[in-house]
Coordinates of C-alpha atoms and ligand atoms in Angstrom, one line a residue:
S868 CA 12.9 7.6 -25.4
E869 CA 10.3 10.2 -26.3
Y870 CA 7.6 9.0 -24.0
A871 CA 9.1 7.7 -20.9
D872 CA 12.5 7.5 -19.5
I873 CA 11.9 4.5 -17.3
S874 CA 13.1 4.8 -13.8
L875 CA 13.9 1.9 -11.4
K876 CA 10.9 2.5 -9.2
D877 CA 8.5 2.2 -12.1
I878 CA 10.1 -0.7 -14.0
D879 CA 8.0 -3.6 -12.6
Q880 CA 4.8 -1.8 -13.3
V881 CA 5.9 -0.6 -16.8
S882 CA 7.1 -4.1 -17.6
K883 CA 3.5 -5.4 -17.1
S884 CA 1.8 -2.5 -18.9
S885 CA 4.0 -1.9 -21.9
F886 CA 6.6 -4.6 -22.6
P887 CA 6.1 -6.9 -25.5
L888 CA 5.9 -10.6 -24.6
C889 CA 9.6 -11.3 -25.4
M890 CA 10.7 -8.7 -22.9
R891 CA 8.1 -9.5 -20.3
H892 CA 9.3 -13.0 -20.3
L893 CA 13.0 -12.1 -19.9
F894 CA 12.1 -9.6 -17.1
E895 CA 10.0 -12.2 -15.2
K896 CA 12.7 -14.8 -15.5
L897 CA 15.3 -12.4 -14.3
R898 CA 13.2 -11.5 -11.2
E899 CA 12.5 -15.2 -10.6
D900 CA 15.9 -16.8 -11.2
H901 CA 18.1 -13.8 -10.4
H902 CA 20.0 -14.6 -13.5
L903 CA 19.9 -14.6 -17.3
K904 CA 22.3 -16.1 -19.7
H905 CA 24.2 -14.0 -22.2
G906 CA 21.6 -13.9 -25.0
G907 CA 19.0 -12.8 -22.5
R908 CA 21.2 -10.2 -20.9
M909 CA 21.9 -8.7 -24.3
Q910 CA 18.3 -8.8 -25.6
L911 CA 16.7 -7.3 -22.4
G912 CA 19.7 -5.0 -21.6
L913 CA 19.7 -3.3 -24.9
F914 CA 15.9 -3.0 -24.9
L915 CA 16.0 -1.3 -21.5
K916 CA 18.7 1.0 -22.7
G917 CA 16.3 1.8 -25.7
V918 CA 13.4 2.7 -23.4
G919 CA 15.6 5.2 -21.6
L920 CA 17.0 3.3 -18.5
K921 CA 20.1 5.2 -17.6
L922 CA 23.4 3.4 -17.2
D923 CA 23.5 3.9 -13.4
D924 CA 20.0 2.6 -13.1
A925 CA 20.8 -0.3 -15.4
L926 CA 23.8 -1.3 -13.3
A927 CA 21.7 -1.0 -10.1
F928 CA 18.9 -3.1 -11.7
W929 CA 21.1 -6.0 -12.8
R930 CA 23.2 -5.8 -9.6
E931 CA 20.1 -6.1 -7.4
E932 CA 19.1 -9.4 -9.1
F933 CA 22.5 -11.0 -9.8
T934 CA 23.9 -10.4 -6.4
K935 CA 21.2 -12.6 -4.9
K936 CA 23.1 -15.4 -6.5
V937 CA 26.7 -14.2 -7.0
G938 CA 28.9 -12.0 -4.9
S939 CA 29.2 -8.3 -5.5
E940 CA 32.8 -8.7 -6.6
R941 CA 31.9 -11.3 -9.2
F942 CA 29.1 -9.1 -10.5
D943 CA 31.6 -6.2 -11.0
K944 CA 34.1 -8.5 -12.6
E945 CA 32.0 -10.6 -14.9
Y946 CA 28.8 -8.6 -15.6
A947 CA 29.2 -4.9 -15.0
Y948 CA 31.7 -4.5 -17.7
A949 CA 29.3 -5.9 -20.3
I950 CA 26.6 -3.6 -19.2
R951 CA 28.8 -0.5 -19.5
H952 CA 30.0 -1.9 -22.8
N953 CA 26.4 -2.0 -24.1
Y954 CA 26.1 1.6 -23.2
G955 CA 29.2 2.4 -25.2
K956 CA 31.4 3.1 -22.1
E957 CA 33.9 0.3 -22.6
G958 CA 35.9 -1.3 -25.4
K959 CA 35.4 0.3 -28.8
R960 CA 32.7 2.6 -27.3
T961 CA 30.2 1.6 -29.9
D962 CA 26.7 2.6 -29.0
Y963 CA 24.9 -0.7 -29.4
T964 CA 21.3 -0.6 -30.6
P965 CA 18.4 -2.7 -29.3
Y966 CA 17.5 -5.8 -31.4
A967 CA 14.7 -5.6 -33.9
C968 CA 12.1 -8.4 -34.2
S969 CA 13.8 -9.9 -37.3
K970 CA 17.0 -10.5 -35.3
I971 CA 15.2 -11.8 -32.3
I972 CA 13.0 -14.2 -34.3
T973 CA 16.0 -15.7 -36.1
S974 CA 18.0 -16.1 -32.9
A975 CA 18.4 -19.7 -31.7
P976 CA 17.9 -19.9 -27.9
G977 CA 19.2 -23.1 -26.4
A978 CA 18.4 -25.0 -23.2
G979 CA 18.2 -22.6 -20.2
D980 CA 18.0 -19.5 -22.5
H981 CA 15.0 -17.2 -22.2
H982 CA 15.8 -14.8 -25.1
G983 CA 14.1 -15.1 -28.5
C984 CA 10.6 -14.4 -29.6
P985 CA 7.9 -16.3 -27.7
Y986 CA 5.7 -16.5 -30.8
R987 CA 8.5 -18.3 -32.6
H988 CA 10.2 -20.1 -29.8
F989 CA 7.6 -21.1 -27.1
S990 CA 5.6 -24.3 -27.3
E991 CA 1.9 -23.8 -28.1
D992 CA 0.9 -24.5 -24.5
N993 CA 3.4 -22.1 -23.0
L994 CA 2.4 -19.4 -25.5
K995 CA -1.3 -19.8 -24.8
A996 CA -0.7 -19.6 -21.1
A997 CA 1.4 -16.4 -21.5
L998 CA -1.2 -14.8 -23.8
S999 CA -3.9 -15.6 -21.2
R1000 CA -1.8 -13.9 -18.5
M1001 CA -1.8 -10.8 -20.8
G1002 CA -5.6 -10.9 -20.7
L1003 CA -6.4 -12.2 -24.2
S1004 CA -9.8 -13.8 -24.7
S1005 CA -10.0 -17.3 -26.2
R1006 CA -11.2 -15.8 -29.4
G1007 CA -8.3 -13.3 -29.5
M1008 CA -5.9 -16.1 -28.6
E1009 CA -7.1 -18.2 -31.5
D1010 CA -6.5 -15.4 -33.9
V1011 CA -3.0 -15.0 -32.6
M1012 CA -2.3 -18.8 -32.7
D1013 CA -3.5 -18.8 -36.3
K1014 CA -0.8 -16.3 -37.3
V1015 CA 1.8 -18.3 -35.3
R1016 CA 0.9 -21.5 -37.2
N1017 CA 1.4 -19.7 -40.4
R1018 CA 4.8 -18.4 -39.2
H1019 CA 3.7 -14.8 -39.1
Y1020 CA 5.2 -14.0 -35.8
Q1021 CA 5.2 -10.2 -36.0
L1022 CA 1.6 -10.3 -37.1
A1023 CA 0.8 -12.5 -34.1
C1024 CA 2.5 -9.9 -31.9
T1025 CA 0.6 -7.1 -33.6
L1026 CA -2.7 -8.9 -32.9
T1027 CA -1.7 -9.3 -29.3
F1028 CA -1.0 -5.6 -29.1
E1029 CA -4.3 -4.8 -30.6
A1030 CA -6.1 -7.1 -28.2
V1031 CA -4.3 -5.8 -25.1
Y1032 CA -4.8 -2.1 -25.9
G1033 CA -8.1 -2.3 -27.7
T1034 CA -6.9 -0.3 -30.7
S1035 CA -5.5 -1.0 -34.1
C1036 CA -1.8 -0.9 -34.9
D1037 CA -1.7 -0.2 -38.6
T1038 CA 2.1 -0.1 -39.0
G1039 CA 2.5 -3.5 -37.4
I1040 CA 5.1 -4.5 -34.8
N1041 CA 8.6 -4.8 -36.1
H1042 CA 10.7 -3.8 -33.0
P1043 CA 10.2 -4.4 -29.3
N1044 CA 11.0 -0.7 -28.6
Q1045 CA 8.4 0.3 -31.1
Y1046 CA 5.9 -1.9 -29.3
F1047 CA 6.8 -0.1 -26.1
E1048 CA 6.6 3.4 -27.6
E1049 CA 3.2 2.7 -29.2
S1050 CA 1.9 1.3 -25.9
Q1051 CA 3.1 4.3 -23.9
K1052 CA 1.5 6.6 -26.5
I1053 CA -1.9 4.9 -25.8
L1054 CA -1.5 4.7 -22.1
K1055 CA -0.5 8.3 -21.7
S1056 CA -3.0 9.8 -24.0
Ligands
SF4_788 FE1 9.2 -9.4 -29.3 FE2 9.0 -8.7 -31.8 FE3 8.5 -11.2 -31.0 FE4 6.8 -9.2 -30.5 S1 7.3 -10.1 -32.5 S2 7.5 -10.8 -29.0 S3 8.3 -7.5 -30.1 S4 10.5 -10.2 -30.9

């Protein structure tokens, strides 16, 4: 990406400072459970590729977590292929692009899944707790919840962005990688 090619040593810090809630959630769950189901691996994996995580770093990143639960051989057999595939290094060699909000919002996470859009898929209590961890005031949170109740999920995310960074985001949020880029612009200016 234009602003930051994330490296492995910075990834935890950057996840807290610049990831939208959907990706923060996946990232935290991966660190916590050392596993993500397929939908989560795709959503987070393609996002990380979009922010400039190189293939070798991506393999090291997923390997570090997954091998806390499964053996190295199983990781190579079952998971590494899919990661290389996302980077266009296997199969049809398509260069897969990160998911936009519209695709994430209309996904249908099942039990045990952590992908999806928190504004759309979290319970009200879980969403409020997550927003409070992002530092929103109760006033800011009420504005966000108001958008959520009216099913304006991207606007809810845009308001969160504006509250977190203390600046307006006139274009609105329509892509997790756009959220990341805009946030890096602000943090690095
Ligand atoms: Fe992620 Fe988009 Fe939902 Fe924001 S609106 S949490 S960027 S899917």
